[in-house]
Amino acid sequence: MSSSLDSNWSGHLGIDWRVSDNTLVYAKYSRGFKSGGFFTAWTDDTSAIPVYKEEVNDAFEVGVKSNPSDELQVNAAVYFYDYQDTQGKISAPSAAAPSGYLTALGTLGDAEHTGAEVDMLWSPAQMPGFSVQLAYAWLDAEITSSDYFSFDQLNDVYSLEGLDRDFAPETSYSVNIRQEANVTESLLGSASLTYSWRDDLAPRSTQLSDIDYGLLGQDDYGVLNLYLAIANVSEGWELSIIGENITDEVYIVRATGDDGGSYMDMLGRPATWSINARFDF
């Protein structure tokens, strides 16, 4: 393993082309790696602790940054990530674990991530202090080649090849609406509403079997946040009210299990309100 680590390299190469005063086109290539190792887990059966290989990622991206007008800004990019020996969660058989298998960090195989992102900021001149920001992302992340196998929750063996990557939602988007206005000559008020939505974090295509999906699947969800503030810029202070998940959406941020046969859903933060004060000095 040491020879593999010693022989690797990382770097970045980028090219920018300013097509006009308002448009920049770019292309870049990056290479990075994560060291290999072994997963230290709760078990007295050291033979069950898997050794995972070094992960290498070759990343390619092409994009554009533009200001079509004084009121509009648009950015877009497409990218391709080529992972070799990518690391991730696997299940290895272990007589020492009560459930009969050990959840560990291991080598999944090779993976490809193909994606696109677009974001836009609109600040109309006819509406001073008003702005709308939109962002959209699409991602296809899949284990394309693998000689490795894992175990589902019934200890049946499944190949990892062809599975989608979990925690890589296929689509996600956000919308932010903001308004600023002078309350008095010295006070500036602002209000912002942000809605963020993401696709399933662990859909059926990421799971080994139907039983895994029933225990570990994670559905899509959307969260609405509110921000209200009043500030005195010249005196350097601001008072704000922040509302997070104001619709009290119930959603799972992570579904997981332990090696004792228990499973749990980690829920996102419920509706939360806070009052904040900031002073600059």
XYZ file of N, CA and C in Angstrom:
843
model
N 0.822 -1.202 0.000
C 0.000 0.000 0.000
C 0.862 1.261 0.000
N 2.026 1.225 0.697
C 2.860 2.417 0.765
C 3.384 2.804 -0.606
N 3.720 1.797 -1.451
C 4.201 2.123 -2.786
C 3.118 2.782 -3.614
N 1.852 2.365 -3.414
C 0.746 2.988 -4.132
C 0.576 4.439 -3.713
N 0.664 4.679 -2.405
C 0.503 6.041 -1.919
C 1.640 6.927 -2.403
N 2.857 6.385 -2.391
C 4.011 7.191 -2.769
C 4.001 7.546 -4.248
N 3.353 6.735 -5.072
C 3.422 6.942 -6.514
C 2.319 7.844 -7.048
N 1.398 8.286 -6.183
C 0.276 9.060 -6.690
C 0.570 10.547 -6.701
N -0.303 11.286 -7.355
C -0.111 12.727 -7.476
C -1.466 13.413 -7.558
N -1.482 14.702 -7.289
C -2.691 15.506 -7.424
C -2.320 16.827 -8.078
N -3.302 17.468 -8.698
C -3.019 18.731 -9.360
C -4.267 19.331 -9.977
N -4.091 20.495 -10.564
C -5.213 21.240 -11.143
C -4.718 21.992 -12.369
N -5.513 21.958 -13.429
C -5.217 22.700 -14.650
C -6.499 23.353 -15.131
N -6.469 24.668 -15.344
C -7.669 25.378 -15.772
C -7.388 26.366 -16.884
N -8.381 26.574 -17.737
C -8.298 27.535 -18.836
C -9.528 28.428 -18.788
N -9.325 29.745 -18.809
C -10.414 30.718 -18.853
C -10.394 31.448 -20.191
N -11.579 31.673 -20.746
C -11.695 32.434 -21.996
C -12.773 33.488 -21.811
N -12.372 34.745 -21.812
C -13.339 35.834 -21.685
C -13.885 36.156 -23.075
N -15.065 35.631 -23.348
C -15.685 35.796 -24.660
C -16.060 37.248 -24.897
N -16.559 37.905 -23.856
C -16.922 39.318 -23.925
C -16.761 39.904 -22.535
N -17.091 41.188 -22.395
C -16.986 41.825 -21.082
C -17.924 41.189 -20.065
N -18.974 40.528 -20.551
C -19.986 39.982 -19.654
C -20.017 38.455 -19.598
N -19.122 37.789 -20.326
C -19.189 36.327 -20.408
C -17.804 35.710 -20.274
N -17.697 34.744 -19.371
C -16.460 33.994 -19.178
C -16.761 32.507 -19.336
N -16.006 31.838 -20.194
C -16.105 30.392 -20.377
C -14.840 29.759 -19.809
N -14.999 28.651 -19.102
C -13.833 28.020 -18.488
C -13.902 26.503 -18.635
N -12.740 25.893 -18.535
C -12.618 24.435 -18.503
C -11.506 24.098 -17.523
N -11.695 23.053 -16.753
C -10.658 22.690 -15.789
C -10.617 21.183 -15.565
N -9.428 20.742 -15.194
C -9.197 19.344 -14.849
C -8.502 19.298 -13.495
N -8.970 18.428 -12.626
C -8.364 18.269 -11.309
C -8.190 16.787 -11.017
N -7.141 16.486 -10.281
C -6.911 15.106 -9.842
C -6.616 15.120 -8.346
N -7.296 14.262 -7.623
C -7.071 14.167 -6.190
C -7.164 12.723 -5.736
N -6.737 12.472 -4.509
C -6.790 11.105 -3.996
C -6.977 11.118 -2.484
N -7.527 10.010 -1.991
C -7.640 9.764 -0.555
C -6.865 8.496 -0.227
N -6.149 8.521 0.858
C -5.315 7.382 1.226
C -6.157 6.149 1.527
N -5.569 5.001 1.293
C -6.193 3.755 1.696
C -5.924 3.475 3.162
N -6.402 2.349 3.642
C -6.195 2.013 5.047
C -7.043 0.831 5.447
N -7.353 0.747 6.711
C -8.246 -0.298 7.196
C -9.198 0.317 8.207
N -10.382 -0.249 8.271
C -11.450 0.298 9.102
C -11.377 -0.307 10.498
N -11.230 0.545 11.507
C -11.196 0.073 12.889
C -12.611 0.072 13.431
N -13.155 -1.091 13.656
C -14.553 -1.213 14.045
C -14.681 -2.069 15.299
N -15.900 -2.117 15.794
C -16.188 -2.906 16.991
C -16.278 -4.379 16.616
N -15.188 -5.081 16.815
C -15.164 -6.524 16.583
C -13.876 -7.087 17.169
N -13.930 -8.315 17.640
C -12.708 -8.980 18.092
C -12.192 -9.952 17.038
N -12.798 -9.884 15.851
C -12.375 -10.722 14.729
C -11.621 -9.837 13.748
N -10.319 -9.699 13.934
C -9.546 -8.780 13.102
C -9.530 -9.188 11.637
N -9.773 -10.462 11.349
C -9.789 -10.900 9.951
C -10.978 -10.332 9.195
N -12.003 -9.865 9.928
C -13.200 -9.312 9.283
C -13.049 -7.834 8.967
N -11.975 -7.212 9.461
C -11.778 -5.787 9.203
C -11.214 -5.621 7.795
N -11.955 -5.017 6.868
C -11.492 -4.945 5.478
C -10.422 -3.876 5.284
N -9.499 -4.176 4.394
C -8.512 -3.191 3.954
C -9.056 -2.523 2.703
N -9.069 -1.184 2.678
C -9.590 -0.495 1.499
C -8.457 0.214 0.762
N -8.631 0.282 -0.548
C -7.596 0.827 -1.415
C -7.634 2.353 -1.439
N -6.593 2.905 -1.987
C -6.532 4.347 -2.191
C -7.546 4.762 -3.262
N -8.267 5.845 -3.005
C -9.263 6.355 -3.947
C -8.660 7.489 -4.769
N -8.879 7.449 -6.068
C -8.385 8.480 -6.986
C -9.564 9.048 -7.759
N -9.581 10.361 -7.936
C -10.661 11.008 -8.682
C -10.077 11.936 -9.734
N -10.426 11.687 -10.993
C -10.119 12.607 -12.093
C -11.391 13.385 -12.409
N -11.344 14.708 -12.234
C -12.535 15.554 -12.360
C -12.386 16.502 -13.547
N -13.422 16.539 -14.381
C -13.452 17.415 -15.551
C -14.683 18.324 -15.446
N -14.513 19.600 -15.741
C -15.634 20.540 -15.638
C -15.521 21.609 -16.719
N -16.659 21.931 -17.322
C -16.764 23.014 -18.302
C -17.939 23.881 -17.887
N -17.752 25.206 -17.922
C -18.838 26.069 -17.474
C -18.764 27.459 -18.061
N -19.780 28.241 -17.738
C -19.866 29.619 -18.207
C -20.383 30.487 -17.070
N -19.822 31.681 -16.946
C -20.293 32.700 -16.008
C -20.634 33.933 -16.830
N -21.857 34.432 -16.679
C -22.281 35.518 -17.555
C -23.177 36.509 -16.831
N -23.137 37.737 -17.323
C -24.040 38.809 -16.904
C -24.719 39.364 -18.151
N -25.800 38.732 -18.605
C -26.464 39.196 -19.827
C -26.923 40.647 -19.750
N -27.229 41.116 -18.529
C -27.643 42.503 -18.337
C -27.257 42.926 -16.929
N -27.482 44.212 -16.622
C -27.186 44.699 -15.277
C -28.098 44.064 -14.235
N -29.214 43.498 -14.680
C -30.187 42.920 -13.756
C -30.050 41.413 -13.584
N -29.316 40.758 -14.469
C -29.328 39.293 -14.506
C -27.915 38.720 -14.513
N -27.726 37.703 -13.697
C -26.481 36.941 -13.676
C -26.817 35.461 -13.803
N -26.158 34.768 -14.737
C -26.431 33.350 -14.987
C -25.109 32.590 -15.039
N -25.029 31.502 -14.290
C -23.869 30.618 -14.307
C -24.336 29.192 -14.583
N -23.529 28.436 -15.308
C -23.879 27.046 -15.611
C -22.601 26.226 -15.753
N -22.697 24.954 -15.415
C -21.538 24.072 -15.517
C -21.995 22.633 -15.707
N -21.186 21.854 -16.418
C -21.355 20.405 -16.507
C -20.039 19.776 -16.065
N -20.132 18.607 -15.450
C -18.913 17.995 -14.933
C -18.991 16.479 -15.017
N -17.817 15.880 -14.964
C -17.690 14.422 -14.978
C -16.577 14.039 -14.016
N -16.899 13.187 -13.045
C -15.922 12.696 -12.084
C -15.699 11.208 -12.339
N -14.447 10.838 -12.520
C -14.079 9.443 -12.760
C -13.320 8.928 -11.535
N -14.011 8.114 -10.730
C -13.416 7.580 -9.505
C -12.830 6.195 -9.763
N -11.614 5.983 -9.300
C -11.015 4.654 -9.311
C -10.881 4.172 -7.867
N -11.370 2.958 -7.615
C -11.334 2.363 -6.272
C -11.963 3.296 -5.238
N -13.166 3.735 -5.543
C -13.839 4.658 -4.629
C -14.181 3.963 -3.314
N -14.162 4.736 -2.256
C -14.411 4.208 -0.916
C -15.856 4.458 -0.500
N -16.395 3.567 0.325
C -17.756 3.727 0.792
C -18.128 2.654 1.792
N -19.381 2.657 2.202
C -19.858 1.722 3.219
C -20.133 0.351 2.607
N -19.606 -0.688 3.236
C -19.868 -2.058 2.818
C -20.253 -2.885 4.048
N -20.738 -4.090 3.810
C -21.025 -5.035 4.887
C -20.150 -6.263 4.683
N -19.390 -6.604 5.710
C -18.499 -7.760 5.644
C -18.937 -8.789 6.682
N -18.858 -10.086 6.351
C -19.272 -11.111 7.324
C -18.360 -11.102 8.542
N -18.952 -11.261 9.719
C -18.183 -11.270 10.957
C -18.920 -12.102 11.994
N -18.283 -13.172 12.443
C -18.892 -14.010 13.471
C -18.934 -13.289 14.811
N -18.083 -12.257 14.980
C -18.022 -11.543 16.250
C -19.155 -10.539 16.406
N -19.728 -10.074 15.296
C -20.819 -9.103 15.371
C -22.134 -9.829 15.629
N -22.985 -9.306 16.518
C -24.255 -9.982 16.828
C -25.134 -10.221 15.612
N -25.080 -9.317 14.633
C -25.932 -9.454 13.460
C -25.342 -10.394 12.416
N -24.070 -10.784 12.596
C -23.426 -11.671 11.641
C -22.659 -10.947 10.556
N -22.746 -9.619 10.523
C -21.980 -8.856 9.540
C -21.486 -7.569 10.185
N -20.475 -6.992 9.574
C -19.829 -5.795 10.093
C -19.953 -4.680 9.070
N -20.547 -3.564 9.448
C -20.620 -2.396 8.572
C -19.304 -1.644 8.663
N -18.666 -1.432 7.522
C -17.311 -0.883 7.549
C -17.061 -0.026 6.319
N -16.005 0.767 6.383
C -15.526 1.509 5.224
C -14.681 0.573 4.384
N -15.006 0.486 3.093
C -14.280 -0.423 2.224
C -14.210 0.105 0.806
N -13.669 -0.702 -0.088
C -13.567 -0.351 -1.499
C -14.834 -0.794 -2.223
N -15.475 0.131 -2.935
C -16.689 -0.181 -3.684
C -16.393 -0.605 -5.111
N -15.340 -0.036 -5.698
C -15.037 -0.261 -7.104
C -14.858 1.068 -7.805
N -15.030 1.081 -9.112
C -14.938 2.322 -9.883
C -16.320 2.950 -10.012
N -16.350 4.277 -10.031
C -17.627 4.987 -10.109
C -17.497 6.194 -11.022
N -18.631 6.588 -11.584
C -18.685 7.774 -12.433
C -19.809 8.679 -11.953
N -19.497 9.967 -11.829
C -20.485 10.984 -11.470
C -20.587 11.961 -12.635
N -21.767 12.092 -13.197
C -22.022 13.050 -14.270
C -23.089 14.018 -13.786
N -22.825 15.320 -13.918
C -23.778 16.276 -13.369
C -23.792 17.598 -14.103
N -24.788 18.396 -13.773
C -24.941 19.739 -14.338
C -25.538 20.642 -13.270
N -25.126 21.900 -13.269
C -25.616 22.878 -12.303
C -25.890 24.200 -13.007
N -26.965 24.852 -12.593
C -27.329 26.169 -13.123
C -27.778 27.034 -11.957
N -27.309 28.276 -11.912
C -27.830 29.217 -10.922
C -28.028 30.583 -11.564
N -29.005 31.315 -11.051
C -29.391 32.598 -11.643
C -29.723 33.585 -10.534
N -29.309 34.835 -10.725
C -29.643 35.919 -9.805
C -30.265 37.054 -10.606
N -31.494 37.435 -10.224
C -32.220 38.496 -10.929
C -32.522 39.616 -9.944
N -32.067 40.825 -10.273
C -32.296 42.011 -9.442
C -32.871 43.110 -10.329
N -34.192 43.154 -10.513
C -34.801 44.110 -11.448
C -34.616 45.552 -10.994
N -34.247 46.403 -11.940
C -34.022 47.814 -11.626
C -35.310 48.507 -11.207
N -36.459 48.030 -11.703
C -37.746 48.646 -11.366
C -38.170 48.353 -9.929
N -37.483 47.412 -9.264
C -37.828 47.026 -7.892
C -36.569 47.084 -7.030
N -36.172 48.275 -6.580
C -34.933 48.421 -5.800
C -34.944 47.552 -4.541
N -33.838 46.871 -4.315
C -33.694 46.035 -3.132
C -34.285 44.645 -3.261
N -34.952 44.358 -4.378
C -35.589 43.052 -4.571
C -34.690 42.160 -5.422
N -34.614 40.873 -5.058
C -33.828 39.922 -5.844
C -34.414 38.522 -5.718
N -34.217 37.745 -6.769
C -34.615 36.337 -6.793
C -33.404 35.519 -7.224
N -33.093 34.486 -6.460
C -31.975 33.610 -6.795
C -32.485 32.182 -6.941
N -32.147 31.555 -8.060
C -32.559 30.183 -8.351
C -31.318 29.320 -8.559
N -31.372 28.092 -8.106
C -30.281 27.145 -8.327
C -30.871 25.760 -8.573
N -30.300 25.056 -9.543
C -30.767 23.706 -9.885
C -29.552 22.819 -10.149
N -29.625 21.581 -9.684
C -28.532 20.633 -9.908
C -29.093 19.273 -10.279
N -28.410 18.605 -11.195
C -28.749 17.238 -11.602
C -27.497 16.384 -11.491
N -27.647 15.157 -11.008
C -26.486 14.296 -10.787
C -26.850 12.840 -11.045
N -25.989 12.164 -11.779
C -26.088 10.715 -11.975
C -24.796 10.108 -11.441
N -24.879 9.398 -10.321
C -23.696 8.832 -9.667
C -23.878 7.326 -9.533
N -22.983 6.559 -10.161
C -23.172 5.106 -10.234
C -21.847 4.378 -10.073
N -21.903 3.222 -9.418
C -20.758 2.317 -9.370
C -20.743 1.548 -10.688
N -19.808 1.866 -11.547
C -19.822 1.334 -12.910
C -19.100 0.003 -13.043
N -18.130 -0.244 -12.185
C -17.365 -1.485 -12.282
C -16.921 -1.897 -10.883
N -17.191 -3.141 -10.531
C -16.805 -3.594 -9.198
C -16.662 -5.108 -9.169
N -15.600 -5.564 -8.537
C -15.409 -6.986 -8.279
C -15.791 -7.332 -6.846
N -16.390 -6.353 -6.162
C -16.672 -6.531 -4.737
C -18.148 -6.840 -4.501
N -18.397 -7.473 -3.383
C -19.748 -7.850 -2.990
C -20.011 -7.345 -1.576
N -21.283 -7.197 -1.261
C -21.670 -6.818 0.085
C -22.862 -7.670 0.504
N -23.266 -7.528 1.742
C -24.355 -8.334 2.299
C -25.528 -7.430 2.646
N -26.729 -7.867 2.277
C -27.901 -7.090 2.669
C -28.278 -7.437 4.109
N -29.410 -6.889 4.552
C -29.793 -7.059 5.951
C -30.220 -8.490 6.296
N -30.371 -9.345 5.291
C -30.666 -10.764 5.528
C -29.440 -11.639 5.301
N -28.261 -10.959 5.157
C -26.989 -11.645 4.927
C -26.924 -12.350 3.578
N -27.754 -11.934 2.617
C -27.629 -12.422 1.249
C -26.567 -11.600 0.528
N -25.832 -12.256 -0.377
C -24.718 -11.614 -1.065
C -25.218 -10.903 -2.322
N -24.758 -9.654 -2.515
C -25.121 -8.879 -3.699
C -23.873 -8.207 -4.261
N -23.829 -8.096 -5.583
C -22.750 -7.359 -6.235
C -22.993 -5.859 -6.095
N -21.914 -5.098 -5.965
C -22.025 -3.646 -5.862
C -22.126 -2.983 -7.234
N -21.722 -3.679 -8.276
C -21.718 -3.079 -9.613
C -23.135 -2.731 -10.059
N -23.290 -1.518 -10.582
C -24.581 -1.067 -11.070
C -25.403 -0.289 -10.066
N -24.996 -0.282 -8.798
C -25.735 0.483 -7.797
C -25.475 1.976 -7.965
N -26.487 2.792 -7.708
C -26.285 4.230 -7.613
C -25.628 4.552 -6.279
N -24.958 5.701 -6.219
C -24.327 6.132 -4.973
C -25.370 6.760 -4.063
N -25.322 6.416 -2.777
C -26.239 7.068 -1.852
C -25.685 8.436 -1.451
N -26.529 9.250 -0.864
C -26.215 10.635 -0.512
C -25.773 11.434 -1.742
N -26.324 11.093 -2.894
C -26.058 11.810 -4.143
C -27.392 11.993 -4.849
N -28.247 12.919 -4.362
C -29.591 13.081 -4.935
C -29.532 13.415 -6.417
N -30.436 12.794 -7.180
C -30.429 13.001 -8.629
C -30.747 14.444 -8.990
N -31.706 15.049 -8.314
C -32.043 16.445 -8.572
C -32.178 17.187 -7.248
N -31.861 18.462 -7.279
C -32.056 19.348 -6.135
C -32.178 20.770 -6.663
N -32.906 21.595 -5.917
C -33.035 22.991 -6.327
C -33.325 23.853 -5.105
N -33.113 25.143 -5.264
C -33.423 26.101 -4.204
C -33.901 27.397 -4.835
N -34.778 28.092 -4.113
C -35.312 29.386 -4.539
C -35.197 30.343 -3.359
N -34.597 31.493 -3.599
C -34.472 32.515 -2.564
C -35.066 33.823 -3.067
N -35.985 34.381 -2.288
C -36.593 35.681 -2.596
C -36.206 36.642 -1.477
N -35.651 37.777 -1.846
C -35.138 38.710 -0.841
C -35.587 40.136 -1.170
N -35.930 40.879 -0.124
C -36.299 42.284 -0.276
C -35.597 43.106 0.802
N -34.920 44.160 0.375
C -34.319 45.128 1.287
C -34.987 46.477 1.078
N -35.152 47.236 2.173
C -35.782 48.557 2.072
C -35.347 49.407 3.256
N -35.239 50.707 3.022
C -34.916 51.644 4.092
C -36.157 51.884 4.943
N -36.050 51.564 6.233
C -37.142 51.816 7.167
C -37.132 53.277 7.593
N -35.954 53.775 7.917
C -35.717 55.200 8.181
C -34.436 55.571 7.457
N -33.965 56.789 7.666
C -32.726 57.204 7.014
C -31.534 56.380 7.481
N -31.594 55.859 8.694
C -30.452 55.131 9.247
C -30.683 53.632 9.375
N -31.933 53.180 9.239
C -32.239 51.766 9.434
C -32.587 51.080 8.113
N -31.992 49.912 7.919
C -32.240 49.105 6.726
C -32.925 47.811 7.144
N -34.078 47.533 6.553
C -34.794 46.296 6.829
C -34.634 45.312 5.687
N -34.667 44.028 6.006
C -34.544 43.000 4.972
C -35.372 41.783 5.358
N -35.898 41.123 4.339
C -36.670 39.896 4.529
C -36.263 38.914 3.440
N -36.069 37.663 3.825
C -35.620 36.642 2.881
C -36.357 35.339 3.148
N -36.822 34.718 2.069
C -37.516 33.436 2.149
C -36.799 32.458 1.221
N -36.383 31.310 1.758
C -35.620 30.332 0.987
C -36.265 28.957 1.082
N -36.507 28.358 -0.080
C -37.023 26.991 -0.126
C -35.984 26.112 -0.813
N -35.603 25.023 -0.146
C -34.624 24.085 -0.698
C -35.243 22.697 -0.756
N -35.064 22.020 -1.893
C -35.615 20.676 -2.080
C -34.532 19.773 -2.639
N -34.523 18.532 -2.171
C -33.594 17.551 -2.730
C -34.285 16.209 -2.902
N -33.840 15.507 -3.911
C -34.382 14.191 -4.240
C -33.965 13.162 -3.185
N -34.470 11.936 -3.348
C -34.165 10.868 -2.390
C -32.657 10.738 -2.180
N -32.236 10.716 -0.916
C -30.824 10.518 -0.607
C -30.422 9.052 -0.711
N -31.364 8.159 -0.481
C -31.078 6.721 -0.568
C -32.265 6.023 -1.217
N -32.460 6.200 -2.539
C -33.572 5.537 -3.230
C -33.303 4.045 -3.400
N -34.260 3.356 -3.990
C -34.127 1.905 -4.179
C -32.884 1.562 -4.981
N -32.500 2.400 -5.934
C -31.364 2.102 -6.802
C -30.030 2.134 -6.069
N -30.010 2.633 -4.810
C -28.771 2.641 -4.036
C -28.674 1.457 -3.087
N -29.746 0.694 -2.959
C -29.803 -0.362 -1.953
C -29.638 -1.746 -2.583
N -29.093 -2.669 -1.802
C -28.842 -4.009 -2.303
C -30.124 -4.787 -2.540
N -31.135 -4.576 -1.702
C -32.346 -5.388 -1.794
C -33.536 -4.594 -1.284
N -34.728 -5.158 -1.472
C -35.944 -4.500 -0.995
C -35.947 -4.353 0.523
N -35.407 -5.339 1.222
C -35.374 -5.258 2.682
C -34.451 -4.128 3.133
N -33.341 -3.921 2.417
C -32.451 -2.804 2.730
C -33.163 -1.480 2.514
N -33.889 -1.398 1.408
C -34.584 -0.142 1.108
C -35.647 0.154 2.160
N -36.332 -0.886 2.620
C -37.341 -0.675 3.647
C -36.762 -0.154 4.944
N -35.531 -0.559 5.252
C -34.905 -0.145 6.503
C -34.070 1.123 6.361
N -33.461 1.334 5.199
C -32.468 2.390 5.045
C -32.824 3.425 3.987
N -33.961 3.288 3.308
C -34.343 4.253 2.284
C -34.626 5.627 2.877
N -34.346 6.669 2.100
C -34.579 8.047 2.529
C -35.291 8.800 1.411
N -36.473 9.333 1.705
C -37.287 10.003 0.703
C -36.823 11.438 0.465
N -37.377 12.036 -0.597
C -37.095 13.440 -0.890
C -37.774 14.332 0.150
N -37.298 15.564 0.244
C -37.900 16.504 1.191
C -37.560 17.939 0.787
N -38.363 18.869 1.285
C -38.132 20.287 1.061
C -38.242 21.043 2.371
N -37.427 22.081 2.527
C -37.370 22.862 3.764
C -37.508 24.339 3.422
N -38.352 25.040 4.195
C -38.588 26.468 3.996
C -38.008 27.241 5.178
N -37.139 28.216 4.885
C -36.500 29.033 5.914
C -36.856 30.504 5.723
N -36.917 31.240 6.833
C -37.278 32.659 6.826
C -36.220 33.458 7.572
N -35.920 34.655 7.044
C -34.940 35.535 7.686
C -35.475 36.962 7.649
N -35.632 37.581 8.821
C -36.079 38.964 8.947
C -35.034 39.725 9.744
N -34.664 40.917 9.278
C -33.606 41.655 9.965
C -33.813 43.153 9.829
N -33.285 43.867 10.804
C -33.204 45.315 10.750
C -31.804 45.692 11.201
N -31.187 46.624 10.498
C -29.779 46.921 10.749
C -29.509 48.410 10.623
N -28.514 48.849 11.364
C -27.970 50.198 11.229
C -26.552 50.034 10.715
N -26.372 50.269 9.431
C -25.090 50.000 8.793
C -24.010 50.917 9.331
N -24.335 52.193 9.534
C -23.330 53.153 9.990
C -22.854 52.861 11.408
N -23.757 52.350 12.262
C -23.383 52.040 13.642
C -22.933 50.588 13.807
N -23.125 49.772 12.790
C -22.598 48.415 12.805
C -23.331 47.426 13.677
N -24.669 47.452 13.660
C -25.414 46.444 14.419
C -26.584 45.922 13.599
N -27.038 44.737 13.949
C -28.168 44.113 13.267
C -28.920 43.218 14.244
N -30.241 43.275 14.191
C -31.116 42.374 14.934
C -31.898 41.542 13.918
N -31.979 40.244 14.148
C -32.639 39.381 13.169
C -33.455 38.294 13.853
N -34.486 37.868 13.146
C -35.293 36.711 13.529
C -35.117 35.662 12.434
N -34.740 34.468 12.834
C -34.467 33.399 11.876
C -35.403 32.227 12.153
N -36.125 31.823 11.119
C -36.983 30.647 11.217
C -36.471 29.559 10.299
N -36.160 28.401 10.846
C -35.677 27.268 10.067
C -36.746 26.182 10.013
N -36.983 25.662 8.815
C -38.009 24.630 8.608
C -39.341 25.095 9.201
N -39.789 26.257 8.762
C -40.957 26.886 9.395
C -42.253 26.120 9.133
N -42.278 25.233 8.150
C -43.464 24.394 7.928
C -43.409 23.102 8.746
N -42.350 22.947 9.533
C -42.164 21.777 10.399
C -42.194 20.474 9.600
N -41.468 20.469 8.486
C -41.348 19.268 7.661
C -40.603 18.176 8.427
N -41.157 16.972 8.434
C -40.488 15.831 9.060
C -39.706 15.091 7.971
N -38.403 15.011 8.118
C -37.585 14.375 7.092
C -36.389 13.690 7.733
N -35.854 12.730 7.003
C -34.724 11.931 7.473
C -33.453 12.435 6.799
N -32.446 12.756 7.582
C -31.165 13.156 7.017
C -30.208 11.973 6.905
N -30.457 10.938 7.694
C -29.630 9.731 7.585
C -30.361 8.554 8.215
N -30.412 7.454 7.482
C -30.939 6.194 8.011
C -29.770 5.223 8.117
N -29.623 4.609 9.262
C -28.452 3.765 9.464
C -28.781 2.638 10.431
N -27.870 1.706 10.538
C -28.006 0.605 11.475
C -26.673 0.318 12.131
N -26.707 -0.383 13.244
C -25.462 -0.789 13.874
C -25.254 -2.284 13.651
N -24.140 -2.775 14.136
C -23.816 -4.180 13.914
C -24.485 -5.098 14.927
N -25.380 -4.521 15.742
C -26.138 -5.325 16.682
C -27.524 -5.652 16.193
N -27.851 -5.225 14.961
C -29.162 -5.507 14.394
C -30.194 -4.429 14.644
N -29.759 -3.261 15.151
C -30.681 -2.148 15.380
C -30.594 -1.155 14.229
N -31.698 -0.430 14.001
C -31.754 0.544 12.918
C -32.346 1.837 13.454
N -31.938 2.932 12.870
C -32.414 4.219 13.356
C -32.517 5.213 12.213
N -33.454 6.142 12.343
C -33.592 7.268 11.431
C -33.180 8.527 12.179
N -32.252 9.277 11.610
C -31.840 10.550 12.186
C -32.647 11.646 11.508
N -33.516 12.300 12.249
C -34.429 13.284 11.691
C -33.765 14.650 11.586
N -34.222 15.412 10.595
C -33.774 16.783 10.462
C -34.363 17.662 11.554
N -33.802 18.845 11.690
C -34.249 19.764 12.735
C -35.702 20.166 12.503
N -36.545 20.136 13.534
C -37.937 20.583 13.386
C -37.998 22.097 13.263
N -39.217 22.651 13.204
C -39.371 24.107 13.137
C -38.631 24.751 14.301
N -37.733 25.667 13.977
C -36.877 26.294 14.984
C -36.827 27.794 14.741
N -36.989 28.558 15.815
C -36.937 30.019 15.723
C -35.845 30.544 16.646
N -35.144 31.568 16.182
C -34.087 32.165 17.000
C -34.041 33.669 16.767
N -33.582 34.383 17.786
C -33.367 35.827 17.708
C -31.872 36.065 17.847
N -31.310 36.828 16.921
C -29.870 37.051 16.900
C -29.558 38.537 16.908
N -28.472 38.881 17.560
C -27.977 40.257 17.580
C -26.511 40.250 17.170
N -26.144 41.178 16.296
C -24.761 41.288 15.851
C -24.282 42.724 16.023
N -23.107 42.869 16.599
C -22.517 44.189 16.795
C -21.095 44.168 16.254
N -20.772 45.117 15.417
C -19.419 45.249 14.877
C -18.673 46.324 15.662
N -17.476 45.990 16.100
C -16.675 46.979 16.841
C -15.197 46.726 16.591
